[in-house]
Structure formats: structure tokens, C-alpha cells
Coordinates of C-alpha atoms in Angstrom, one line a residue:
Chain A
M1 CA 170.4 138.0 101.0
S2 CA 169.7 136.1 104.2
A3 CA 167.3 138.0 106.4
G4 CA 165.3 135.0 107.6
N5 CA 161.9 133.8 106.6
Y6 CA 159.8 135.4 109.3
I7 CA 157.6 138.3 108.1
Q8 CA 156.5 140.9 110.6
L9 CA 153.0 142.0 109.9
V10 CA 151.9 145.5 111.0
E11 CA 148.1 146.0 110.9
V12 CA 147.1 149.6 110.1
G13 CA 143.4 149.1 109.2
A14 CA 142.1 150.7 112.4
R15 CA 144.2 153.8 111.8
D16 CA 145.5 154.5 108.3
G17 CA 142.6 152.4 106.9
L18 CA 139.7 154.0 108.8
Q19 CA 141.1 157.5 108.7
N20 CA 140.6 157.3 104.9
E21 CA 137.2 155.7 104.9
P22 CA 134.4 158.3 104.4
N23 CA 132.0 156.4 106.7
A24 CA 134.4 155.7 109.5
A25 CA 133.2 158.6 111.7
A26 CA 130.0 156.7 112.2
L27 CA 131.8 153.8 113.9
S28 CA 131.6 153.7 117.6
A29 CA 134.5 152.8 119.9
V30 CA 132.8 149.4 120.4
D31 CA 132.7 148.8 116.6
K32 CA 136.4 149.6 116.4
V33 CA 137.3 147.4 119.4
E34 CA 135.4 144.5 117.9
Y35 CA 137.4 144.9 114.7
I36 CA 140.7 145.2 116.6
T37 CA 139.9 142.2 118.8
A38 CA 139.1 140.1 115.8
L39 CA 142.5 141.1 114.4
A40 CA 144.3 140.1 117.6
K41 CA 142.4 136.8 117.7
A42 CA 143.6 136.1 114.1
G43 CA 147.1 136.3 115.5
L44 CA 148.3 139.8 114.6
T45 CA 150.6 141.2 117.2
R46 CA 151.3 144.7 116.0
I47 CA 148.1 146.7 115.6
E48 CA 147.7 150.4 115.0
A49 CA 144.6 151.2 117.0
G50 CA 144.0 154.9 116.2
S51 CA 145.4 158.4 116.1
F52 CA 145.6 161.0 118.8
V53 CA 145.1 163.8 116.2
H54 CA 142.9 166.9 116.4
P55 CA 139.3 165.8 117.0
K56 CA 138.3 167.5 113.7
V57 CA 139.5 164.3 112.2
T58 CA 136.2 162.8 113.1
A59 CA 137.1 159.2 112.1
M60 CA 139.7 159.2 114.9
A61 CA 137.8 161.3 117.5
N62 CA 137.0 158.3 119.7
T63 CA 140.6 157.0 119.8
G64 CA 140.8 157.7 123.6
E65 CA 137.7 155.6 124.2
V66 CA 139.1 152.9 122.0
A67 CA 142.4 152.8 123.8
E68 CA 140.6 152.5 127.2
K69 CA 138.5 149.6 126.0
L70 CA 141.6 147.9 124.5
K71 CA 143.1 147.6 128.0
A72 CA 140.8 144.6 128.6
V73 CA 141.7 143.2 125.2
H74 CA 145.3 143.5 126.1
Q75 CA 144.7 141.3 129.2
A76 CA 143.5 138.6 126.8
F77 CA 146.2 139.1 124.3
P78 CA 149.3 140.2 126.2
D79 CA 151.6 139.8 123.3
V80 CA 149.8 142.3 121.1
I81 CA 151.2 145.8 121.0
F82 CA 148.7 148.6 120.2
S83 CA 150.2 151.6 118.6
Y84 CA 148.8 155.2 118.2
L85 CA 149.7 157.8 115.7
V86 CA 150.7 161.1 117.4
P87 CA 151.3 164.4 115.6
N88 CA 152.7 166.5 118.5
V89 CA 153.3 166.8 122.2
K90 CA 149.6 167.1 122.9
G91 CA 148.9 163.8 121.1
L92 CA 151.8 162.2 123.0
E93 CA 150.2 163.3 126.4
R94 CA 147.0 161.6 125.3
A95 CA 148.9 158.4 124.4
K96 CA 150.7 158.4 127.7
A97 CA 147.4 158.9 129.5
V98 CA 146.1 155.6 128.1
G99 CA 149.3 153.8 128.8
A100 CA 150.5 153.4 125.2
K101 CA 153.6 151.3 124.7
E102 CA 154.1 152.4 121.2
I103 CA 153.4 155.6 119.2
A104 CA 153.9 156.4 115.6
I105 CA 155.0 159.8 114.3
F106 CA 155.1 161.0 110.7
L107 CA 157.2 163.0 108.4
A108 CA 156.4 164.2 104.8
L109 CA 159.1 164.7 102.2
S110 CA 157.0 167.1 100.2
E111 CA 156.7 170.7 101.4
K112 CA 153.3 171.0 99.8
F113 CA 151.9 167.8 101.4
S114 CA 153.4 168.7 104.7
R115 CA 151.9 172.2 104.7
A116 CA 148.5 170.9 103.6
N117 CA 148.5 168.2 106.2
I118 CA 150.0 169.9 109.3
N119 CA 150.7 173.5 108.2
Q120 CA 154.4 173.0 108.7
G121 CA 157.3 172.7 106.3
V122 CA 159.3 169.5 106.2
D123 CA 162.3 170.7 108.3
E124 CA 160.1 172.6 110.7
S125 CA 158.0 169.4 111.1
F126 CA 161.1 167.4 111.8
Q127 CA 162.3 169.8 114.4
N128 CA 158.9 169.8 116.0
I129 CA 158.7 166.0 116.2
V130 CA 162.2 165.5 117.8
P131 CA 161.0 166.4 121.3
V132 CA 158.0 164.2 120.9
I133 CA 160.3 161.3 120.1
K134 CA 162.6 162.1 123.0
D135 CA 159.7 162.5 125.4
A136 CA 158.2 159.2 124.4
L137 CA 161.5 157.4 124.7
A138 CA 162.0 158.9 128.2
A139 CA 158.5 157.6 129.1
G140 CA 159.4 154.1 127.9
I141 CA 157.3 154.3 124.8
R142 CA 158.8 153.1 121.6
V143 CA 158.4 155.2 118.5
R144 CA 157.8 154.3 114.9
G145 CA 158.4 156.9 112.2
Y146 CA 156.3 157.1 109.1
I147 CA 157.6 158.7 105.9
S148 CA 154.7 159.5 103.6
N149 CA 154.6 159.7 99.8
L150 CA 157.7 157.7 99.5
F151 CA 157.6 157.8 95.7
G152 CA 157.1 161.5 95.3
Y153 CA 154.2 163.9 95.5
D154 CA 153.3 166.7 93.1
D155 CA 155.9 169.3 94.0
F156 CA 158.4 166.7 95.2
P157 CA 159.8 164.3 92.6
F158 CA 160.8 160.8 93.7
S159 CA 164.2 160.9 95.4
P160 CA 165.5 157.7 96.8
D161 CA 168.4 159.5 98.4
D162 CA 166.0 161.8 100.3
V163 CA 164.0 158.9 101.5
A164 CA 167.2 157.2 102.7
K165 CA 168.5 160.3 104.4
R166 CA 165.3 161.0 106.3
S167 CA 164.9 157.4 107.3
K168 CA 168.4 157.4 108.8
Q169 CA 167.6 160.7 110.5
L170 CA 164.5 159.2 112.1
L171 CA 166.3 156.1 113.3
E172 CA 169.2 158.2 114.7
T173 CA 166.7 160.3 116.5
G174 CA 165.4 157.3 118.3
C175 CA 162.7 155.6 116.2
F176 CA 163.0 151.9 116.4
E177 CA 161.6 151.5 112.9
V178 CA 160.7 153.6 109.9
S179 CA 157.8 152.7 107.7
L180 CA 158.0 154.0 104.2
G181 CA 154.6 154.7 102.9
D182 CA 153.4 154.7 99.3
T183 CA 150.4 156.9 100.2
T184 CA 148.9 157.2 96.7
G185 CA 149.9 153.8 95.5
I186 CA 152.1 155.1 92.6
G187 CA 155.0 152.8 93.4
D188 CA 156.2 149.9 91.2
P189 CA 158.9 147.3 91.7
E190 CA 161.6 149.3 89.9
K191 CA 161.0 152.3 92.1
T192 CA 161.0 150.0 95.1
R193 CA 164.3 148.6 94.1
A194 CA 165.7 152.1 93.7
V195 CA 164.6 153.1 97.3
I196 CA 166.1 150.0 98.9
A197 CA 169.4 150.5 96.9
A198 CA 169.5 154.0 98.4
L199 CA 168.8 152.7 101.9
N200 CA 171.7 150.3 101.5
A201 CA 174.0 153.0 100.1
H202 CA 173.2 155.2 103.2
H203 CA 173.7 152.2 105.5
V204 CA 170.2 152.2 106.8
P205 CA 169.7 148.8 108.4
L206 CA 166.9 147.1 106.6
A207 CA 165.8 145.2 109.7
H208 CA 164.5 148.6 111.0
V209 CA 162.6 149.5 107.8
A210 CA 159.0 148.5 107.0
M211 CA 157.3 149.0 103.7
H212 CA 153.8 150.3 103.6
F213 CA 152.2 149.9 100.2
H214 CA 148.7 150.9 98.9
D215 CA 147.1 148.8 96.1
T216 CA 145.5 151.7 94.3
F217 CA 146.9 150.7 91.0
G218 CA 147.4 147.0 91.7
N219 CA 151.2 147.1 92.5
A220 CA 151.2 146.4 96.2
I221 CA 152.0 142.7 96.1
A222 CA 154.5 143.2 93.3
N223 CA 156.3 145.8 95.5
V224 CA 156.2 143.5 98.5
D225 CA 157.7 140.8 96.5
M226 CA 160.6 143.0 95.3
S227 CA 161.1 144.4 98.8
Y228 CA 161.3 140.9 100.2
E229 CA 163.8 139.8 97.5
L230 CA 166.0 142.8 98.6
G231 CA 165.9 142.0 102.3
I232 CA 162.8 143.8 103.8
R233 CA 160.9 141.6 106.4
T234 CA 158.3 144.0 107.8
F235 CA 155.2 145.1 106.0
D236 CA 152.2 147.2 106.8
A237 CA 148.7 146.2 105.6
A238 CA 145.1 146.7 106.5
T239 CA 142.6 143.9 107.0
G240 CA 139.8 144.4 104.6
G241 CA 141.9 146.6 102.4
L242 CA 140.5 149.7 104.2
G243 CA 141.2 153.2 103.0
G244 CA 139.9 152.9 99.4
C245 CA 140.7 155.6 96.9
P246 CA 137.9 157.5 95.2
Y247 CA 138.1 156.0 91.7
A248 CA 135.3 153.8 90.8
N249 CA 137.5 151.2 89.2
S250 CA 140.3 151.4 91.7
P251 CA 138.5 150.5 94.9
K252 CA 141.6 149.4 96.8
G253 CA 143.4 151.4 99.4
N254 CA 145.8 149.8 101.7
L255 CA 147.2 146.5 100.7
A256 CA 144.8 144.0 102.2
M257 CA 146.3 142.0 105.1
E258 CA 144.5 139.0 103.8
N259 CA 146.5 139.2 100.6
L260 CA 149.8 139.8 102.4
V261 CA 149.2 136.7 104.5
R262 CA 148.4 134.7 101.4
W263 CA 151.6 136.0 99.8
C264 CA 153.5 134.7 102.9
Q265 CA 151.8 131.4 102.5
G266 CA 152.6 131.2 98.8
R267 CA 156.3 132.0 99.6
A268 CA 156.3 129.6 102.5
L269 CA 157.3 132.4 104.9
R270 CA 156.3 132.4 108.5
C271 CA 154.0 135.1 109.9
D272 CA 151.7 135.5 112.9
V273 CA 148.5 134.7 111.1
A274 CA 147.8 131.0 110.7
D275 CA 144.2 131.1 109.4
V276 CA 143.5 133.7 106.7
A277 CA 139.8 132.8 106.8
Q278 CA 139.6 134.2 110.3
L279 CA 141.2 137.5 109.1
T280 CA 138.8 137.6 106.1
R281 CA 135.8 137.4 108.3
A282 CA 137.2 140.3 110.4
G283 CA 137.6 142.3 107.2
E284 CA 134.2 141.5 106.0
A285 CA 132.6 142.5 109.3
I286 CA 134.2 145.9 109.3
L287 CA 133.4 146.5 105.6
K288 CA 129.8 145.7 106.3
K289 CA 129.8 148.2 109.2
L290 CA 131.2 150.8 106.7
G291 CA 128.5 150.0 104.2
K292 CA 131.0 148.5 101.8
Q293 CA 129.3 145.3 100.5
A294 CA 130.6 142.6 98.2
A295 CA 130.6 143.9 94.7
Chain B
M1 CA 165.8 137.8 77.0
S2 CA 165.1 140.1 74.1
A3 CA 161.5 139.9 73.0
G4 CA 161.0 143.6 72.2
N5 CA 159.3 146.3 74.2
Y6 CA 155.9 146.3 72.6
I7 CA 153.1 144.8 74.8
Q8 CA 150.1 143.5 73.1
L9 CA 146.9 144.2 75.1
V10 CA 143.9 141.9 74.7
E11 CA 140.7 143.5 76.2
V12 CA 138.4 140.9 77.7
G13 CA 136.0 143.1 79.7
A14 CA 133.0 142.7 77.4
R15 CA 133.3 138.9 77.5
D16 CA 135.2 137.4 80.4
G17 CA 134.4 140.5 82.5
L18 CA 130.7 140.9 81.9
Q19 CA 130.1 137.1 81.8
N20 CA 131.0 137.2 85.5
E21 CA 129.1 140.3 86.5
P22 CA 125.8 139.5 88.2
N23 CA 124.1 142.6 86.7
A24 CA 125.4 142.2 83.2
A25 CA 122.2 140.5 81.8
A26 CA 120.5 143.9 82.2
L27 CA 122.9 145.6 79.8
S28 CA 121.5 146.2 76.3
A29 CA 123.4 145.6 73.1
V30 CA 123.7 149.4 72.9
D31 CA 125.2 149.6 76.4
K32 CA 127.8 147.1 75.4
V33 CA 128.6 148.7 72.1
E34 CA 129.1 152.0 73.8
Y35 CA 131.6 150.3 76.2
I36 CA 133.4 148.6 73.3
T37 CA 133.5 151.7 71.2
A38 CA 135.1 153.6 74.1
L39 CA 137.7 150.9 74.3
A40 CA 138.5 151.2 70.6
K41 CA 138.6 155.0 70.9
A42 CA 141.2 154.6 73.7
G43 CA 143.4 152.7 71.3
L44 CA 142.8 149.0 72.0
T45 CA 143.0 146.9 68.9
R46 CA 142.2 143.4 70.2
I47 CA 138.8 143.3 71.9
E48 CA 136.7 140.4 72.9
A49 CA 133.2 141.5 72.2
G50 CA 131.1 138.6 73.5
S51 CA 130.3 134.8 73.6
F52 CA 128.2 132.7 71.2
V53 CA 127.3 130.4 74.0
H54 CA 123.9 129.0 75.0
P55 CA 121.5 131.8 75.6
K56 CA 120.9 130.5 79.1
V57 CA 124.1 132.5 79.8
T58 CA 121.9 135.6 79.9
A59 CA 124.8 138.1 80.2
M60 CA 125.9 137.0 76.7
A61 CA 122.5 136.4 75.1
N62 CA 122.6 139.6 73.0
T63 CA 126.1 138.9 71.5
G64 CA 124.6 138.5 68.0
E65 CA 123.0 142.0 68.2
V66 CA 126.3 143.4 69.6
A67 CA 128.2 141.9 66.8
E68 CA 125.8 143.4 64.2
K69 CA 126.2 146.8 65.7
L70 CA 130.0 146.5 65.9
K71 CA 130.1 146.3 62.1
A72 CA 129.6 150.1 62.0
V73 CA 132.2 150.6 64.7
H74 CA 134.6 148.5 62.7
Q75 CA 134.2 151.0 59.8
A76 CA 135.4 153.7 62.1
F77 CA 138.2 151.6 63.6
P78 CA 139.3 149.3 60.9
D79 CA 142.4 148.1 62.8
V80 CA 140.4 146.7 65.7
I81 CA 139.8 143.0 65.7
F82 CA 136.7 141.9 67.6
S83 CA 136.8 138.3 68.9
Y84 CA 134.0 136.0 70.1
L85 CA 134.1 133.1 72.4
V86 CA 132.7 130.0 70.8
P87 CA 132.1 126.7 72.6
N88 CA 131.1 124.4 69.7
V89 CA 130.2 124.2 66.0
K90 CA 126.8 125.9 66.6
G91 CA 128.6 128.9 68.2
L92 CA 131.0 129.0 65.3
E93 CA 128.1 129.2 62.8
R94 CA 126.8 132.2 64.7
A95 CA 130.3 133.8 64.6
K96 CA 130.5 133.2 60.9
A97 CA 127.1 134.7 60.3
V98 CA 128.2 138.0 61.8
G99 CA 131.5 138.0 59.8
A100 CA 133.8 137.3 62.8
K101 CA 137.5 137.5 61.9
E102 CA 138.6 135.9 65.2
I103 CA 137.1 133.4 67.6
A104 CA 138.3 132.0 70.9
I105 CA 137.8 128.5 72.1
F106 CA 138.5 127.1 75.6
L107 CA 139.9 124.0 77.2
A108 CA 139.9 123.1 80.9
L109 CA 142.7 121.0 82.4
S110 CA 140.5 119.9 85.3
E111 CA 137.9 117.1 84.7
K112 CA 135.7 118.5 87.4
F113 CA 135.7 122.0 86.0
S114 CA 135.3 120.8 82.5
R115 CA 132.3 118.6 83.4
A116 CA 130.7 121.4 85.5
N117 CA 131.2 123.9 82.7
I118 CA 130.4 122.0 79.5
N119 CA 129.5 118.5 80.7
Q120 CA 132.4 117.0 78.9
G121 CA 135.7 115.6 80.1
V122 CA 139.0 117.2 79.2
D123 CA 140.0 114.8 76.4
E124 CA 136.5 114.7 75.0
S125 CA 136.3 118.5 75.1
F126 CA 139.6 118.7 73.2
Q127 CA 138.4 116.2 70.6
N128 CA 135.2 118.1 70.1
I129 CA 136.9 121.5 69.7
V130 CA 139.3 120.3 67.0
P131 CA 136.7 120.4 64.2
V132 CA 135.6 123.9 65.4
I133 CA 139.2 125.1 65.0
K134 CA 139.6 123.4 61.6
D135 CA 136.3 124.8 60.3
A136 CA 137.1 128.3 61.5
L137 CA 140.5 128.2 59.9
A138 CA 139.0 127.0 56.7
A139 CA 136.6 130.0 56.8
G140 CA 139.6 132.4 57.2
I141 CA 138.8 133.0 60.9
R142 CA 141.8 132.9 63.3
V143 CA 141.4 131.0 66.5
R144 CA 142.6 131.8 70.0
G145 CA 142.8 129.0 72.5
Y146 CA 142.1 129.6 76.2
I147 CA 143.3 127.3 78.9
S148 CA 141.4 127.9 82.2
N149 CA 142.5 127.4 85.8
L150 CA 146.1 127.4 84.8
F151 CA 147.3 127.1 88.4
G152 CA 145.1 124.2 89.2
Y153 CA 141.5 123.6 90.4
D154 CA 140.1 121.5 93.2
D155 CA 140.6 118.0 91.7
F156 CA 143.5 119.1 89.5
P157 CA 146.8 120.1 91.2
F158 CA 148.9 122.7 89.5
S159 CA 151.0 120.9 86.8
P160 CA 153.2 123.2 84.7
D161 CA 153.9 120.3 82.4
D162 CA 150.2 119.7 81.6
V163 CA 149.8 123.4 80.9
A164 CA 152.7 123.3 78.5
K165 CA 151.6 120.1 76.7
R166 CA 148.0 121.4 76.2
S167 CA 149.3 124.8 75.0
K168 CA 151.5 123.0 72.4
Q169 CA 148.6 120.8 71.4
L170 CA 146.3 123.8 70.8
L171 CA 149.0 125.7 68.8
E172 CA 149.6 122.6 66.7
T173 CA 145.9 122.2 66.1
G174 CA 145.9 125.7 64.5
C175 CA 145.4 128.2 67.3
F176 CA 147.5 131.3 66.6
E177 CA 147.8 132.0 70.3
V178 CA 147.0 130.4 73.6
S179 CA 145.9 132.4 76.5
L180 CA 146.7 130.9 79.9
G181 CA 144.0 132.0 82.4
D182 CA 144.3 132.2 86.1
T183 CA 140.5 132.0 86.5
T184 CA 140.4 132.1 90.3
G185 CA 143.4 134.4 90.8
I186 CA 145.4 132.0 92.8
G187 CA 148.7 132.4 90.9
D188 CA 151.8 134.1 92.2
P189 CA 155.1 135.0 90.6
E190 CA 156.8 131.7 91.5
K191 CA 154.1 129.6 90.0
T192 CA 154.2 131.9 86.9
R193 CA 157.9 131.3 86.6
A194 CA 157.3 127.5 86.8
V195 CA 154.7 127.6 84.0
I196 CA 156.9 129.6 81.7
A197 CA 159.9 127.3 82.4
A198 CA 157.7 124.4 81.4
L199 CA 156.6 126.2 78.2
N200 CA 160.3 126.7 77.3
A201 CA 161.1 123.1 78.2
H202 CA 158.3 121.9 75.8
H203 CA 159.5 124.4 73.1
V204 CA 156.2 126.4 73.1
P205 CA 157.0 129.7 71.4
L206 CA 156.3 132.4 74.0
A207 CA 155.4 134.8 71.2
H208 CA 152.2 132.8 70.8
V209 CA 151.4 132.7 74.5
A210 CA 149.3 135.3 76.3
M211 CA 148.9 135.5 80.1
H212 CA 145.5 136.2 81.6
F213 CA 145.6 137.1 85.3
H214 CA 142.8 137.8 87.7
D215 CA 143.5 140.2 90.6
T216 CA 141.4 138.4 93.2
F217 CA 144.2 138.2 95.7
G218 CA 146.3 141.1 94.5
N219 CA 148.8 139.2 92.5
A220 CA 148.0 140.1 88.9
I221 CA 150.6 142.8 88.4
A222 CA 153.3 140.8 90.2
N223 CA 152.5 137.9 87.8
V224 CA 152.6 140.2 84.8
D225 CA 155.9 141.5 85.9
M226 CA 157.4 138.0 86.2
S227 CA 155.9 137.0 82.9
Y228 CA 157.4 140.0 81.2
E229 CA 160.8 139.3 82.7
L230 CA 160.7 135.8 81.2
G231 CA 159.6 136.9 77.7
I232 CA 155.8 137.1 77.6
R233 CA 154.6 140.1 75.6
T234 CA 150.8 139.6 75.4
F235 CA 148.5 140.1 78.3
D236 CA 144.7 140.0 78.7
A237 CA 142.9 142.5 81.0
A238 CA 139.5 144.0 81.4
T239 CA 138.9 147.8 81.5
G240 CA 137.1 148.5 84.8
G241 CA 138.5 145.3 86.3
L242 CA 135.2 143.7 85.5
G243 CA 134.3 140.2 86.7
G244 CA 134.6 140.7 90.4
C245 CA 134.8 137.8 92.8
P246 CA 132.1 137.4 95.5
Y247 CA 134.2 138.2 98.5
A248 CA 133.5 141.5 100.1
N249 CA 137.1 142.4 100.6
S250 CA 138.4 141.0 97.3
P251 CA 136.3 143.0 94.9
K252 CA 138.6 142.6 91.9
G253 CA 138.1 140.1 89.1
N254 CA 140.1 140.5 85.9
L255 CA 143.3 142.6 86.1
A256 CA 142.1 146.1 85.2
M257 CA 143.4 147.2 81.8
E258 CA 144.0 150.6 83.3
N259 CA 146.5 149.1 85.7
L260 CA 148.1 147.0 82.9
V261 CA 148.6 150.2 80.8
R262 CA 150.0 152.0 83.9
W263 CA 152.4 149.1 84.3
C264 CA 153.5 149.5 80.7
Q265 CA 154.1 153.2 81.3
G266 CA 156.1 152.5 84.5
R267 CA 158.2 150.0 82.6
A268 CA 158.6 152.4 79.6
L269 CA 157.0 149.8 77.3
R270 CA 155.0 150.5 74.2
C271 CA 151.3 149.6 74.0
D272 CA 148.2 150.7 72.0
V273 CA 146.8 152.9 74.7
A274 CA 148.3 156.4 75.0
D275 CA 145.8 158.0 77.4
V276 CA 145.0 155.9 80.5
A277 CA 142.4 158.6 81.6
Q278 CA 140.3 157.8 78.5
L279 CA 140.3 154.2 79.4
T280 CA 139.5 155.0 83.0
R281 CA 136.4 156.9 81.9
A282 CA 135.3 153.9 79.8
G283 CA 135.7 151.7 82.9
E284 CA 133.8 154.1 85.1
A285 CA 130.9 154.3 82.6
I286 CA 130.4 150.6 82.4
L287 CA 130.8 150.2 86.2
K288 CA 128.1 152.8 86.7
K289 CA 125.8 150.9 84.3
L290 CA 126.4 147.8 86.3
G291 CA 125.5 149.6 89.5
K292 CA 129.1 149.4 90.9
Q293 CA 129.9 152.8 92.2
A294 CA 133.0 154.2 93.7
A295 CA 133.7 152.7 97.1

């Protein structure tokens, strides 16, 4: 496998991370922009900055304000792309209004999860997202596609073939990349191997696939390692490991970007962050604002 | 590699874990015995119960009282072996006095760490521990040898050869097992591979080697996975992931036993714990006593 030694880091702390932090609704747009600016200063170039979802998701309600403030940050860091999660046409309109250059859309594989999350079945959800993708592309906005619960969910047993088929479908619909998300952190290296084998079997180009692991049960780095061995070069992570799960002894949510960068260093792989200490400080600052202190 | 599919779990929460928890000195012997009893109930059969170190290590000052109370627990769980860390002859006498069947001794590879920890150089420390090992064996007590900072420490760069040589020396001196400890959690799968290659090159029998990983930077399970692939079958871990490091966004210390058991389940490997939920409750209870709540 020769896919190069540059790892593309996608920062999801300000979106996937904060959306799952109980205290995130108390953060002001200024708080979030400070966090995001620190991430850009640390060298990250792909940063999810928020979600244009229904304002009932209080942690994301100020995304519009965040996006407006990030215009100035973008002047200082022109190479950084800020991305916004968008569930529907209405969300896309809000993303357009703030001049977004990238949006992310999502698709569940589980009927139950999909209905609980957006009150639509999987196929219906896919049909509804197609015009959003097309509209975004027509407006010059690139689109990332998320697949959630990659390794299965309750009613939906792990099916590498389904993951591969849906990934292909999203790419063919115009997504430049699919991010396969282990939402609950149940993945392990063998399951990761099975998914990537299915992607290869379905001729899904791995250069357009990102892996998004959660460290709930300690498997995130092991899964990254396996993915890398099999040719994946793009990984999502959240500085500060934001998005913790509710178990007392499993405090980790998203793979911490700090640990992903350390993994790159240990493997002598190139990435956009040179100084992990700077990233660590950014993580500590947001954790402090969330009331999550050192143990 | 055919080393069987039974994984030996060595629980170190009540010793290595608590010794590195700032609030552990406040735990009574009863608190600790409740934790240890819950671990035995969950099926664990090798449990480090404390240290007979200088009482200035306040977290371990009540180890004698813990050991006395564990005699009754041993009646209920006769297959469980409780082990005690012992730094010198004086500690061994205390272990003998409570009828210990297993002790653990430790050896640093770094002069600096060794002097900071026990005010002895590495060779001097080894010479001083030899009579402790011999005395213990003469008294029918088996001896486990710890090597700390396996992957290097400050003044001491990572040297797989030195790890292998010292491991062999400890086994030849009478230790039934050496546990190689990644005290600061800096290891990764490639370094793990290098150590095991050196053990093989020096003809150290892997059946007598345990790996002891900390999850400080998220690598513990990845390292376990690599160790398993290369033939290691014994792993240390701490229920509740006790022994956290001081960084706000790296709250994990020892690999959590819960995650090690889940790893066994994911790999379809046998181990002594059937019900990870029971173990999780034991971890949550001790974390609560330490004032470490769910994030």
C-alpha cells in the first residue's frame, strides 16, 4: 500500500465534540471562536465550526454568529476551510448566507437511529439530502458526507457491505469525501479491517474516505493504526477529546486530536500540526470553559 | 504464533492505580476492600492489593490493614491471589506477616528515575532486590518483577535490548513473571513490536512476560493488540482506569480493565471476567469514592 505519508487531519471539536457536551450551550460565540482560532493557529486547516441545525439543539444555536466572526479569522488564516453541518435545505441556506465553502451532510444506516435523529427513514433521508448536495455544489460549496454508526446500531447489525454501498452512493451524488463515523466507539481493528475490505471490494476510492473514531472504549488509536495500514489517510478528531460519553470510567468521546497528532509523530507521518503542546493548550482552555478540569 | 486464546488479566487498580490518585489517601481499608472484593466477584483472579512501601506514601499506608481484611475475602474466593508490591526486606517482612502468597518487586532502567524513586542507582537497586527475591522464594512466596518506563525516560533512551536483558535477569533470579510497564504511556505499537523482538532475540520466554500499558495518550489498546499478535498473553490493567495523569485532556492513567475485557470479547479470547457490566460498576464505585464523577 503506497498512499503517501501525509495525514489529513479534520478537526470536529467545535461541532461533533461540543454538540455532545452537556455544558456547551453555555458557550458564547466568542468562546467558540477563541477555541477555533487556537486550532487554526496550531496549524489545523480543516475545521468543522458548527451545525446549522434546528435551534432546539442549543449547543449549536449560535453557529450563525460563530460563522460571522470566523470571517475575520479566515483573513488571518486563508488556508483554513471552515465546514458546517447541514441537515436540510434550510440549513444550507444559512450556510450560504455566511459564505460557507464547505458543508457536511449526514446519513444513518440504522432506521431506528435515523428516525430518532431526524424523524426520517434511511432511504427517505437519502432522497431528501440529494437536492441539498446538488444545490450546494451548484453554489460552489463542497460537500462532505457523514455516515454514522458505522459498526452497527441496535436494530442494525454491522454490515461492511452496506457501509461501502452507501459511501459509494454519497460520492457518486457529489460528496468529495465520506467520513465513516464510529458514533458509539464500539469499533475495533478487526471490524475496521472488514469495512475497508468492503470499500475496496466496492471500488470506493480510499483517498475520498475519512475515518472518524470515538475513544469511548479505548480503541480509537488502534483503529486509526489499522486504517492507516490499509490505506486511509484522512482522520477526524476533536482537540480536547470533546464529546465525552456518560460513563464515569469512560470519559472519552471523540479521539483527541492531540493523540492523533502524537500518533502521526510516532509513525513519522506528516500532518498540519507541528507543535502538539499548542494544541494541548487549546484543548485545556475549552475543557476549562466547559467545567471539565484535570482529573 | 500459537500461544493459546486465554488472556491472563492482572488487576493493578488497588496498587498502581490508587498510588497515583491524589485522593486515594482518604480511602479507608474498608473502602479498598470493598473495591477489591467487587473485583474478585467480577471474576478477576490476580489482584494487586497494595504496597508495603514507606508509610510516607499515604495512599498505601493502610495496606497492612487491607491485607488482614482480605483474609476473609480469600475464604470466599480461594482462587484469587492477592499480590503486594515490596521495595525491600522490610516490606517483605510485612508481606510475610500477612501471609502473602505473591509479592511484586520493581526495577527501573533509568538511573535518574531510580534515584528519584528509591535513591539507588539501577545496578545497586538490582543487587539490593536479589536477597528480597531469594528470601521470598525461600518462604514459598512467588515473585513478580516490574520493569518501569519500558519505553525510556528522560536520561534513558528507549533500548529494547536493555529491557530484554533486565527481563531475563529478573526471571533468572527467580521471578515467575516480569511485567513491562509503560509508566508514562509513551509507547506505541511499533515500539511494542521492537521490545518483543528483543525479548525473542534474547530468548526471554513470552509466557513469563506481562505487558502493562497506560492509556495516557490513547495507545494502550493498540499496544495490547500488537503484543497479542506477537505472542503475549498476560496484561495488567486497572478497573476504573485509575491512576490518571495530570493533563486536563488526558484523564486516563492505567488501561481500564473494562476496556481490556471488551478487547478480549471483541477478539473472542477467553479471560476470567464474564460480565463487563459488573466490573464497570466496581470501577464507578471507586471513582465515586475518589470524587471522580462522570464527565
